[in-house]
């Protein structure tokens, strides 16, 4: 599935010509993928565009929902956005597989973990 941000140049005709599926979407709203989830997500300067439009943490949480455990996320963006995204995915216990810098753009490759809490914390309510 190829998702084109609504306020970017129209590349869907090229996607359709190649026999692929695609759609326009505003990532600031929840992205309904039910009943599907994905093994791979590639974002090409999507994060820096969305950062200006909506809450970036919500977009990262949406990415978490879309990807299956052990899936791959590859992001190409500015160094500032990559550094922020890298700290967010590390806090979610994702494995950073690759970081690469070339001139003004950075690449980040991460794998979603199958992390699960090892302790169960019980809360006692005081009445």
mmCIF file of C-alpha atoms in Angstrom, residues 5 7 9 15 48 53 56-57 59 87 121 126:
data_model
loop_
_atom_site.group_PDB
_atom_site.id
_atom_site.type_symbol
_atom_site.label_atom_id
_atom_site.label_comp_id
_atom_site.label_asym_id
_atom_site.label_seq_id
_atom_site.Cartn_x
_atom_site.Cartn_y
_atom_site.Cartn_z
ATOM 1 C CA UNK A 5 0.291 12.771 1.828
ATOM 2 C CA UNK A 7 -0.570 18.183 0.343
ATOM 3 C CA UNK A 9 2.869 16.333 -5.373
ATOM 4 C CA UNK A 15 2.049 4.092 -8.573
ATOM 5 C CA UNK A 48 9.415 16.488 8.711
ATOM 6 C CA UNK A 53 1.066 19.757 10.596
ATOM 7 C CA UNK A 56 4.685 13.941 15.855
ATOM 8 C CA UNK A 57 4.327 11.574 18.828
ATOM 9 C CA UNK A 59 2.225 9.733 14.226
ATOM 10 C CA UNK A 87 15.005 8.454 20.745
ATOM 11 C CA UNK A 121 2.466 -4.383 38.713
ATOM 12 C CA UNK A 126 -7.429 2.889 48.891
#
